[in-house]
Short mmCIF file of C-alpha atoms in Angstrom, two decimals:
data_model
loop_
_atom_site.label_atom_id
_atom_site.label_comp_id
_atom_site.label_asym_id
_atom_site.label_seq_id
_atom_site.Cartn_x
_atom_site.Cartn_y
_atom_site.Cartn_z
CA MET A 1 30.18 98.06 125.11
CA TYR A 2 29.16 100.85 122.70
CA LEU A 3 26.67 102.34 125.17
CA TRP A 4 29.22 102.11 127.99
CA CYS A 5 31.78 103.99 125.89
CA ARG A 6 29.25 106.70 125.01
CA LEU A 7 28.53 107.18 128.71
CA LEU A 8 32.25 107.55 129.47
CA ILE A 9 32.60 110.13 126.67
CA ARG A 10 29.66 112.18 127.97
CA ARG A 11 31.29 112.24 131.40
CA GLN A 12 34.59 113.36 129.77
CA ARG A 13 36.38 110.23 130.98
CA LEU A 14 38.15 110.05 127.63
CA ALA A 15 41.22 108.04 128.66
CA GLN A 16 39.03 105.29 130.12
CA ALA A 17 36.80 105.35 127.03
CA GLU A 18 39.85 105.03 124.80
CA LEU A 19 41.01 101.87 126.58
CA LYS A 20 37.57 100.28 126.20
CA LEU A 21 37.30 101.31 122.55
CA SER A 22 40.69 99.96 121.49
CA ASP A 23 39.74 96.50 122.68
CA ALA A 24 36.24 96.69 121.22
CA ILE A 25 37.35 97.90 117.78
CA ALA A 26 39.91 95.11 117.59
CA ASP A 27 36.98 92.67 117.88
CA TYR A 28 34.48 94.68 115.79
CA PRO A 29 36.46 96.83 113.32
CA CYS A 30 33.38 97.66 111.21
CA HIS A 31 31.03 98.64 114.03
CA ALA A 32 29.79 102.13 113.10
CA GLY A 33 28.98 103.14 116.68
CA LEU A 34 32.43 102.15 117.95
CA LEU A 35 34.18 103.97 115.07
CA ARG A 36 32.18 107.11 115.81
CA ALA A 37 32.98 106.97 119.52
CA ALA A 38 36.69 106.42 118.80
CA ALA A 39 36.69 109.35 116.36
CA VAL A 40 35.06 111.63 118.95
CA VAL A 41 37.63 110.64 121.60
CA ALA A 42 40.58 111.23 119.24
CA GLN A 43 39.17 114.57 118.08
CA ASN A 44 38.49 115.80 121.62
CA GLN A 45 42.03 114.87 122.66
CA GLY A 46 43.59 116.74 119.73
CA ARG A 47 44.78 113.65 117.86
CA TYR A 48 43.40 114.92 114.58
CA ALA A 49 45.25 112.58 112.22
CA GLU A 50 43.83 109.57 114.07
CA ALA A 51 40.39 111.20 114.13
CA VAL A 52 40.54 111.70 110.36
CA ALA A 53 41.26 108.01 109.87
CA ARG A 54 38.29 107.07 112.12
CA TRP A 55 35.88 109.51 110.46
CA CYS A 56 36.98 108.33 106.99
CA ALA A 57 36.26 104.73 107.98
CA LEU A 58 32.85 105.76 109.25
CA CYS A 59 32.12 107.71 106.04
CA ASP A 60 32.92 104.57 104.06
CA LEU A 61 30.47 102.58 106.18
CA GLN A 62 27.75 105.23 106.29
CA PRO A 63 28.27 107.63 103.35
CA ASP A 64 25.01 109.48 104.07
CA LEU A 65 25.95 110.43 107.65
CA HIS A 66 26.43 114.21 107.61
CA VAL A 67 27.88 114.22 111.15
CA ALA A 68 30.80 112.07 109.99
CA TRP A 69 31.54 114.28 106.96
CA GLY A 70 31.26 117.49 109.01
CA ASN A 71 33.61 116.34 111.75
CA LEU A 72 35.99 114.94 109.14
CA ALA A 73 36.10 118.42 107.58
CA ALA A 74 36.83 120.02 110.96
CA CYS A 75 39.75 117.69 111.64
CA GLN A 76 41.15 118.16 108.15
CA ARG A 77 40.97 121.93 108.63
CA LEU A 78 42.85 121.69 111.92
CA LEU A 79 45.53 119.68 110.10
CA HIS A 80 45.65 122.42 107.40
CA ARG A 81 44.46 119.95 104.78
CA LEU A 82 42.17 122.61 103.40
CA PRO A 83 41.28 121.22 99.95
CA ASP A 84 40.25 117.93 101.59
CA ALA A 85 38.30 119.85 104.24
CA SER A 86 36.50 121.85 101.56
CA ARG A 87 35.38 118.67 99.76
CA SER A 88 34.26 117.02 103.00
CA VAL A 89 32.19 119.96 104.19
CA ALA A 90 30.57 120.25 100.76
CA ARG A 91 29.51 116.61 101.05
CA ALA A 92 28.13 117.27 104.55
CA LEU A 93 26.15 120.32 103.41
CA ALA A 94 24.71 118.38 100.49
CA LEU A 95 23.33 115.90 103.02
CA ALA A 96 22.14 118.48 105.59
CA PRO A 97 22.04 121.95 104.00
CA GLU A 98 20.26 123.66 106.91
CA LYS A 99 22.64 122.65 109.69
CA ALA A 100 24.12 125.83 111.17
CA TRP A 101 27.23 124.10 112.55
CA LEU A 102 28.08 122.83 109.07
CA LYS A 103 27.73 126.33 107.60
CA THR A 104 30.03 127.59 110.39
CA GLU A 105 32.60 124.94 109.55
CA ALA A 106 32.40 125.78 105.85
CA ALA A 107 32.90 129.49 106.61
CA ARG A 108 35.98 128.72 108.73
CA ILE A 109 37.47 126.63 105.92
CA PHE A 110 36.86 129.34 103.30
CA ASP A 111 38.45 131.93 105.62
CA GLN A 112 41.56 129.79 105.98
CA LEU A 113 41.64 129.28 102.21
CA GLY A 114 41.71 133.07 101.84
CA GLU A 115 38.29 133.13 100.12
CA PRO A 116 36.24 135.74 102.03
CA GLU A 117 33.90 136.11 99.07
CA ARG A 118 32.70 132.57 99.87
CA SER A 119 32.77 132.82 103.67
CA ALA A 120 31.07 136.21 104.02
CA PRO A 121 27.64 135.07 102.68
CA LEU A 122 27.71 132.14 105.10
CA TRP A 123 28.56 134.37 108.08
CA THR A 124 25.81 136.79 106.98
CA GLU A 125 23.25 133.98 106.80
CA LEU A 126 24.30 132.75 110.24
CA LEU A 127 23.98 136.27 111.69
CA ASP A 128 20.38 136.43 110.47
CA ARG A 129 19.48 133.43 112.60
CA PRO A 130 18.19 134.00 116.16
CA GLY A 131 20.84 133.86 118.86
CA ALA A 132 23.89 134.37 116.66
CA SER A 133 27.03 133.57 118.67
CA ALA A 134 30.03 135.78 119.36
CA GLU A 135 32.10 133.51 117.11
CA THR A 136 29.68 134.20 114.25
CA TRP A 137 30.02 137.95 114.77
CA GLN A 138 33.80 137.63 114.79
CA GLY A 139 33.74 135.56 111.60
CA PHE A 140 31.53 138.12 109.85
CA ILE A 141 33.69 141.07 110.97
CA GLU A 142 36.95 139.48 109.83
CA ALA A 143 35.46 138.38 106.49
CA GLU A 144 34.27 141.96 105.85
CA LEU A 145 37.77 143.25 106.63
CA ARG A 146 39.29 140.83 104.14
CA LEU A 147 36.86 142.10 101.53
CA GLY A 148 37.93 145.67 102.30
CA HIS A 149 34.60 146.64 103.88
CA LEU A 150 35.93 148.52 106.92
CA ASP A 151 32.72 150.50 107.52
CA ALA A 152 30.60 147.33 107.60
CA ALA A 153 33.10 145.64 109.90
CA GLU A 154 33.11 148.57 112.34
CA ARG A 155 29.29 148.73 112.42
CA ALA A 156 29.13 145.01 113.12
CA LEU A 157 31.79 145.37 115.82
CA ALA A 158 29.77 148.08 117.56
CA THR A 159 26.69 145.85 117.57
CA ALA A 160 28.60 142.78 118.71
CA SER A 161 30.35 144.73 121.48
CA SER A 162 27.00 145.82 122.91
CA ARG A 163 25.76 142.21 122.93
CA PHE A 164 28.98 140.53 124.09
CA PRO A 165 30.98 143.28 125.86
CA ALA A 166 33.54 140.96 127.48
CA HIS A 167 33.64 138.00 125.10
CA ARG A 168 37.05 136.78 123.85
CA ASN A 169 35.84 136.51 120.24
CA ILE A 170 34.80 140.16 120.24
CA LEU A 171 38.08 141.22 121.83
CA ALA A 172 39.87 139.37 119.02
CA ALA A 173 37.63 141.13 116.46
CA ARG A 174 38.62 144.50 117.97
CA GLY A 175 42.26 143.54 117.50
CA ALA A 176 41.63 142.59 113.87
CA VAL A 177 39.93 145.93 113.14
CA ALA A 178 42.78 147.87 114.78
CA MET A 179 45.36 146.01 112.69
CA TYR A 180 43.38 146.64 109.50
CA ARG A 181 43.36 150.38 110.30
CA ASP A 182 47.15 150.30 110.90
CA ASP A 183 46.49 151.46 114.47
CA TRP A 184 49.38 149.44 115.86
CA GLU A 185 49.30 151.14 119.27
CA ALA A 186 45.70 150.02 119.83
CA ALA A 187 46.28 146.61 118.23
CA SER A 188 49.27 145.90 120.44
CA ASP A 189 47.31 146.90 123.55
CA ILE A 190 44.29 144.77 122.59
CA TRP A 191 46.33 141.65 121.79
CA SER A 192 48.40 142.14 124.93
CA ARG A 193 45.19 142.03 126.97
CA TYR A 194 43.99 139.00 125.02
CA ALA A 195 47.26 137.13 125.62
CA THR A 196 47.12 137.98 129.34
CA LEU A 197 43.48 136.87 129.70
CA TYR A 198 43.88 133.69 127.62
CA PRO A 199 47.51 132.55 128.00
CA ASP A 200 46.78 129.06 126.64
CA ASP A 201 45.59 130.45 123.30
CA TRP A 202 48.59 130.96 121.00
CA VAL A 203 46.58 133.42 118.88
CA GLY A 204 46.98 136.26 121.39
CA GLY A 205 50.76 135.97 121.62
CA PHE A 206 51.11 135.56 117.85
CA TYR A 207 49.10 138.66 116.97
CA HIS A 208 50.60 140.73 119.76
CA GLU A 209 54.08 139.94 118.47
CA ARG A 210 52.98 141.07 115.01
CA ALA A 211 51.36 144.25 116.26
CA ALA A 212 54.22 145.14 118.60
CA THR A 213 56.78 144.54 115.82
CA MET A 214 54.85 146.81 113.44
CA LEU A 215 54.55 149.46 116.17
CA GLN A 216 58.29 149.22 116.77
CA PHE A 217 59.04 149.77 113.07
CA GLU A 218 56.53 152.61 112.80
CA ARG A 219 57.94 154.48 115.78
CA ALA A 220 61.53 154.01 114.62
CA GLU A 221 60.75 155.28 111.12
CA ARG A 222 59.01 158.35 112.61
CA GLN A 223 61.88 158.80 115.10
CA LEU A 224 59.51 158.43 118.05
CA PRO A 225 60.43 156.81 121.40
CA GLN A 226 60.00 153.06 121.49
CA PRO A 227 57.19 151.66 123.69
CA SER A 228 58.33 150.71 127.17
CA TYR A 229 57.01 147.14 126.91
CA ALA A 230 58.31 144.15 124.99
CA PRO A 231 56.08 141.83 122.96
CA VAL A 232 54.33 139.12 124.95
CA ALA A 233 55.91 136.15 123.19
CA VAL A 234 54.72 132.59 123.62
CA GLY A 235 57.26 130.96 125.93
CA HIS A 236 58.80 134.34 126.77
CA VAL A 237 61.44 134.15 129.51
CA GLU A 238 61.57 137.04 131.98
CA ASP A 239 65.29 137.53 132.61
CA GLU A 240 66.76 140.98 132.19
CA SER A 241 70.35 139.71 132.09
CA LEU A 242 69.51 137.39 129.19
CA ARG A 243 67.63 140.17 127.39
CA GLN A 244 70.68 142.42 127.67
CA LEU A 245 72.89 139.56 126.48
CA MET A 246 70.77 139.05 123.36
CA LEU A 247 70.81 142.76 122.56
CA ARG A 248 74.59 142.54 122.08
CA PHE A 249 74.08 140.54 118.88
CA GLU A 250 72.67 141.17 115.42
CA SER A 251 71.50 138.43 113.07
CA LEU A 252 72.67 138.17 109.45
CA GLY A 253 70.49 135.11 108.70
CA GLU A 254 70.34 132.62 107.10
CA ASP A 255 66.85 132.42 108.54
CA CYS A 256 64.80 133.68 111.48
CA GLU A 257 66.07 131.24 114.14
CA PHE A 258 68.31 133.67 116.03
CA GLY A 259 65.65 136.38 115.77
CA SER A 260 63.28 133.94 117.48
CA VAL A 261 65.90 133.26 120.15
CA GLN A 262 66.16 136.98 120.86
CA ARG A 263 62.37 137.25 121.04
CA ARG A 264 62.17 134.42 123.58
CA TYR A 265 64.33 136.42 125.96
CA GLY A 266 62.52 139.73 125.41
CA ALA A 267 65.09 141.30 123.07
CA GLU A 268 63.50 143.06 120.08
CA PRO A 269 66.26 144.91 118.19
CA LEU A 270 65.46 146.41 114.80
CA GLY A 271 67.59 144.70 112.18
CA LEU A 272 67.72 144.62 108.39
CA LEU A 273 68.38 140.87 108.28
CA ARG A 274 66.78 139.66 111.52
CA TRP A 275 63.66 138.32 109.79
CA ASN A 276 65.27 137.60 106.41
CA ASP A 277 66.04 134.56 104.30
CA THR A 278 69.68 134.91 103.24
CA SER A 279 72.52 132.84 101.82
CA TYR A 280 76.28 133.34 101.80
CA ALA A 281 76.37 134.18 98.08
CA ASN A 282 73.51 136.69 98.22
CA LEU A 283 74.72 138.29 101.45
CA ALA A 284 78.25 138.64 100.08
CA ALA A 285 76.94 140.23 96.87
CA ALA A 286 74.89 142.75 98.88
CA LEU A 287 77.85 143.60 101.15
CA GLU A 288 80.14 144.15 98.17
CA GLN A 289 77.74 146.91 97.12
CA ASP A 290 77.08 148.20 100.67
CA PHE A 291 73.41 147.31 100.12
CA ALA A 292 73.26 150.30 97.76
CA GLY A 293 69.75 150.96 96.49
CA CYS A 294 68.15 148.71 99.07
CA GLY A 295 64.52 149.80 99.25
CA SER A 296 64.46 151.32 95.80
CA PRO A 297 61.08 150.70 94.10
CA GLU A 298 62.93 149.57 90.98
CA THR A 299 64.62 146.68 92.79
CA THR A 300 61.97 145.81 95.40
CA VAL A 301 59.06 143.41 94.95
CA LEU A 302 56.32 142.00 97.15
CA ASP A 303 56.24 138.21 97.31
CA PHE A 304 53.96 135.71 99.05
CA GLY A 305 54.65 132.78 101.37
CA GLU A 306 52.84 129.49 101.79
CA ILE A 307 50.26 130.91 104.20
CA ASP A 308 49.70 134.08 102.17
CA GLU A 309 52.10 136.19 104.25
CA VAL A 310 53.57 139.11 102.32
CA TYR A 311 57.36 139.19 101.95
CA VAL A 312 59.34 142.16 100.71
CA ARG A 313 62.24 141.05 98.53
CA ASP A 314 65.22 142.71 96.86
CA ARG A 315 65.25 141.16 93.39
CA ARG A 316 69.03 141.66 92.93
CA TRP A 317 70.16 139.69 95.94
CA ASP A 318 67.02 137.60 96.56
CA LEU A 319 66.85 138.77 100.18
CA GLY A 320 63.30 138.17 101.42
CA MET A 321 62.03 139.75 104.65
CA HIS A 322 58.89 138.93 106.62
CA THR A 323 56.38 141.76 106.86
CA PHE A 324 54.17 139.92 109.41
CA LEU A 325 51.18 140.95 107.29
CA PHE A 326 48.90 138.83 105.14
CA ALA A 327 47.73 139.62 101.62
CA ARG A 328 44.08 139.15 102.57
CA GLU A 329 44.40 141.78 105.33
CA VAL A 330 46.15 144.69 103.60
CA SER A 331 46.14 146.85 100.50
CA LEU A 332 49.24 145.84 98.56
CA ASP A 333 49.30 149.21 96.74
CA ALA A 334 49.51 151.03 100.07
CA LEU A 335 51.93 148.50 101.58
CA PHE A 336 54.59 148.64 98.85
CA PRO A 337 55.85 152.24 99.39
CA LYS A 338 55.76 151.71 103.15
CA MET A 339 57.97 148.62 102.84
CA CYS A 340 60.38 150.47 100.54
CA ARG A 341 60.76 153.22 103.15
CA ARG A 342 61.29 150.59 105.83
CA LEU A 343 64.08 148.91 103.88
CA VAL A 344 65.84 152.25 103.37
CA PHE A 345 65.63 152.98 107.10
CA LEU A 346 66.89 149.52 108.09
CA ARG A 347 69.68 149.58 105.51
CA ASP A 348 71.00 152.91 106.83
CA LYS A 349 70.81 151.65 110.40
CA PHE A 350 72.61 148.43 109.48
CA ILE A 351 75.50 150.27 107.77
CA ASP A 352 75.82 152.71 110.69
CA ASP A 353 75.83 149.86 113.25
CA LEU A 354 78.36 147.94 111.16
CA ALA A 355 80.68 150.95 111.07
CA GLU A 356 80.35 151.35 114.85
CA GLY A 357 81.15 147.69 115.47
CA SER A 358 79.45 147.49 118.87
CA LYS A 359 77.49 144.30 118.16
CA ILE A 360 78.56 140.73 117.53
CA LEU A 361 77.17 139.59 114.19
CA VAL A 362 75.62 136.11 113.88
CA PHE A 363 75.41 134.09 110.68
CA LYS A 364 73.94 130.59 110.93
CA SER A 365 74.42 128.19 108.02
CA ASP A 366 75.70 124.72 107.19
CA ALA A 367 76.09 125.68 103.52
CA ILE A 368 79.37 127.58 103.85
CA ASN A 369 83.04 126.56 104.11
CA ILE A 370 85.83 128.21 106.06
CA ARG A 371 87.21 130.13 103.08
CA GLU A 372 83.76 131.58 102.35
CA LEU A 373 83.29 132.45 106.03
CA GLN A 374 86.61 134.31 106.04
CA HIS A 375 85.58 136.18 102.89
CA LEU A 376 82.29 137.16 104.50
CA HIS A 377 84.17 138.42 107.55
CA SER A 378 86.50 140.49 105.38
CA LEU A 379 83.53 142.10 103.62
CA LEU A 380 81.99 143.04 106.97
CA ARG A 381 85.32 144.44 108.22
CA ALA A 382 85.57 146.66 105.14
CA THR A 383 82.86 148.80 106.78
CA GLY A 384 83.78 148.49 110.45
CA PRO A 385 85.49 146.42 113.17
CA ALA A 386 83.13 143.47 112.73
CA ARG A 387 83.11 140.53 115.11
CA LEU A 388 81.42 137.53 113.54
CA LEU A 389 80.02 134.41 115.18
CA HIS A 390 79.23 131.66 112.70
CA VAL A 391 76.81 128.98 113.94
CA ARG A 392 76.47 125.52 112.40
CA HIS A 393 75.34 122.00 113.30
CA GLY A 394 77.51 120.11 115.79
CA HIS A 395 78.13 117.21 113.42
CA TRP A 396 80.55 119.46 111.52
CA ALA A 397 82.86 119.83 114.54
CA GLY A 398 86.31 118.48 113.64
CA LEU A 399 85.40 117.91 109.96
CA GLN A 400 86.61 119.72 106.82
CA GLY A 401 88.86 122.00 108.84
CA TRP A 402 86.24 123.14 111.35
CA PRO A 403 87.54 123.19 114.97
CA ARG A 404 86.45 120.48 117.36
CA GLY A 405 83.76 121.47 119.84
CA GLU A 406 80.54 120.51 121.55
CA PRO A 407 77.06 122.00 121.08
CA GLY A 408 76.93 125.29 122.95
CA GLU A 409 80.69 125.87 122.62
CA VAL A 410 82.43 128.66 120.68
CA LYS A 411 85.85 128.22 119.04
CA ALA A 412 88.11 130.92 117.59
CA ILE A 413 89.09 130.71 113.93
CA SER A 414 90.99 133.99 113.74
CA ARG A 415 90.86 137.43 115.31
CA ASP A 416 87.19 138.46 115.78
CA LEU A 417 85.98 135.37 113.89
CA PHE A 418 84.39 132.47 115.76
CA VAL A 419 82.38 129.33 115.12
CA GLY A 420 79.84 127.82 117.51
CA TYR A 421 77.88 124.59 117.35
CA ILE A 422 74.30 123.63 118.12
CA SER A 423 72.72 120.18 118.13
CA ARG A 424 69.61 121.14 116.13
CA MET A 425 68.97 123.76 113.51
CA GLY A 426 66.37 124.62 110.91
CA ASP A 427 63.28 123.69 112.93
CA LEU A 428 61.74 126.86 114.36
CA GLU A 429 59.34 124.71 116.40
CA ASP A 430 62.23 122.97 118.19
CA ILE A 431 64.96 125.55 118.82
CA CYS A 432 67.73 124.57 121.27
CA PHE A 433 67.47 127.79 123.28
CA ASP A 434 69.87 126.75 126.05
CA GLU A 435 72.64 126.06 123.55
CA TRP A 436 72.07 129.43 121.90
CA VAL A 437 72.40 131.13 125.29
CA GLY A 438 75.65 129.23 125.85
CA LEU A 439 76.95 130.36 122.45
CA CYS A 440 76.13 133.99 123.15
CA ARG A 441 77.78 133.97 126.56
CA SER A 442 80.87 132.25 125.19
CA ALA A 443 81.09 134.67 122.26
CA VAL A 444 80.95 137.68 124.59
CA GLU A 445 83.67 136.14 126.78
CA ALA A 446 85.84 135.34 123.75
CA THR A 447 85.57 138.80 122.23
CA THR A 448 86.23 140.40 125.61
CA ARG A 449 89.39 138.29 126.07
CA ASP A 450 90.60 139.28 122.59
CA ALA A 451 90.04 142.96 123.31
CA GLN A 452 91.85 142.75 126.66
CA ARG A 453 94.75 140.86 125.09
CA LEU A 454 95.13 143.45 122.36
CA GLU A 455 95.01 146.27 124.92
CA GLY A 456 97.73 144.48 126.89
CA VAL A 457 99.93 144.20 123.81
CA ALA A 458 99.44 147.89 123.10
CA ASP A 459 100.33 148.84 126.70
CA ALA A 460 103.47 146.66 126.58
CA THR A 461 104.76 148.21 123.33
CA PRO A 462 108.00 150.20 124.05
CA ARG A 463 107.64 153.90 123.43
CA CYS A 464 110.48 156.14 122.27
CA SER A 465 111.61 158.71 124.80
CA PRO A 466 111.48 162.28 123.62
CA PRO A 467 114.88 163.66 122.63
#
């Protein structure tokens, strides 16, 4: 049975191998060959949690098998269990210190841990071996960038480009170098090409969104025309009418969900709070002061997220904004004044747009009651004719004074103040895009009806005849 399963795996008939293995392992749960075959099948099919369990069982049976420890480390890395992965790959290297694939795996893990001082020597050693791969060159280049060695990275990129002129890993390395140099025009172009050539690789879309967003900010701050293209977002929907619909709104938080909705439909407005973490209390406090001093070095700090992303935060109101940059990739001393200038620019734009009143404002939160929502609306209207759409989970419909309604529906609370419901919120990996589109369409219709009704009342008002 074991040999039959190995033959099926070699022929990439993984589903058939899996059926055979499940029956065999039930009869022989401690058979090392069957456990290894089952782990390989699970790993190749992307079921990394199952593969970890299989490799762990095999490591218990054969603790001196470096292949088991090395593949266990790879699966743990792909599950972002980096401390576990680091321990597993160390065990593998202790058993087989000269294996190049284990050194590659260790370098990948150290890179993800944000420890380029540990990964760079490994990439260097791998480069010195005959036939170094494009992936090895990319790893070396990116590790040198994280160490701040731009000259070394550019020399390596020139060499790698001559050896692998059209390889995807080298194209990705070019994008990394362009981002490090703050050349957002080049970075956006490179990652756009990468995303077009390799649409199944999320990396291209992710980095192009970052580069295009940074280019957008840079051009706006320098008062230059915006690029004619929109970011190539993963799952982007080409529909100009929906893009125009989304551009009629501006997000106030409480998180990035509505900003992600806009991005899906190709709308990329610049907004102070589009990529912010906010709350009712902090937003209200900032509005009461007209966001005065926003971007001042005395009140601004750089903070760090779980994956080492840099956030810029106003310490008074605890408003944290994504920068789409990572601490290991940038100079924080150079980044801080740039982020302060950006906040000043976005604050001024926000206040001007609020005074104009042309956009419908969106605030999504379950942690707010009707009285607080009305207070928030009054603060917004102190600056301009604000129209506010509040979005919350559908299970609140008809409870605690909230109007009854279905997900995707908008209900009026008072003039220019509306509430809409969605069936899911808070999970940026599972956004209910269709319901958001329904909310936006309904909000535009509702505000249009209100405006027409008020115009009708004004037209019907009797006027005094001149004497």
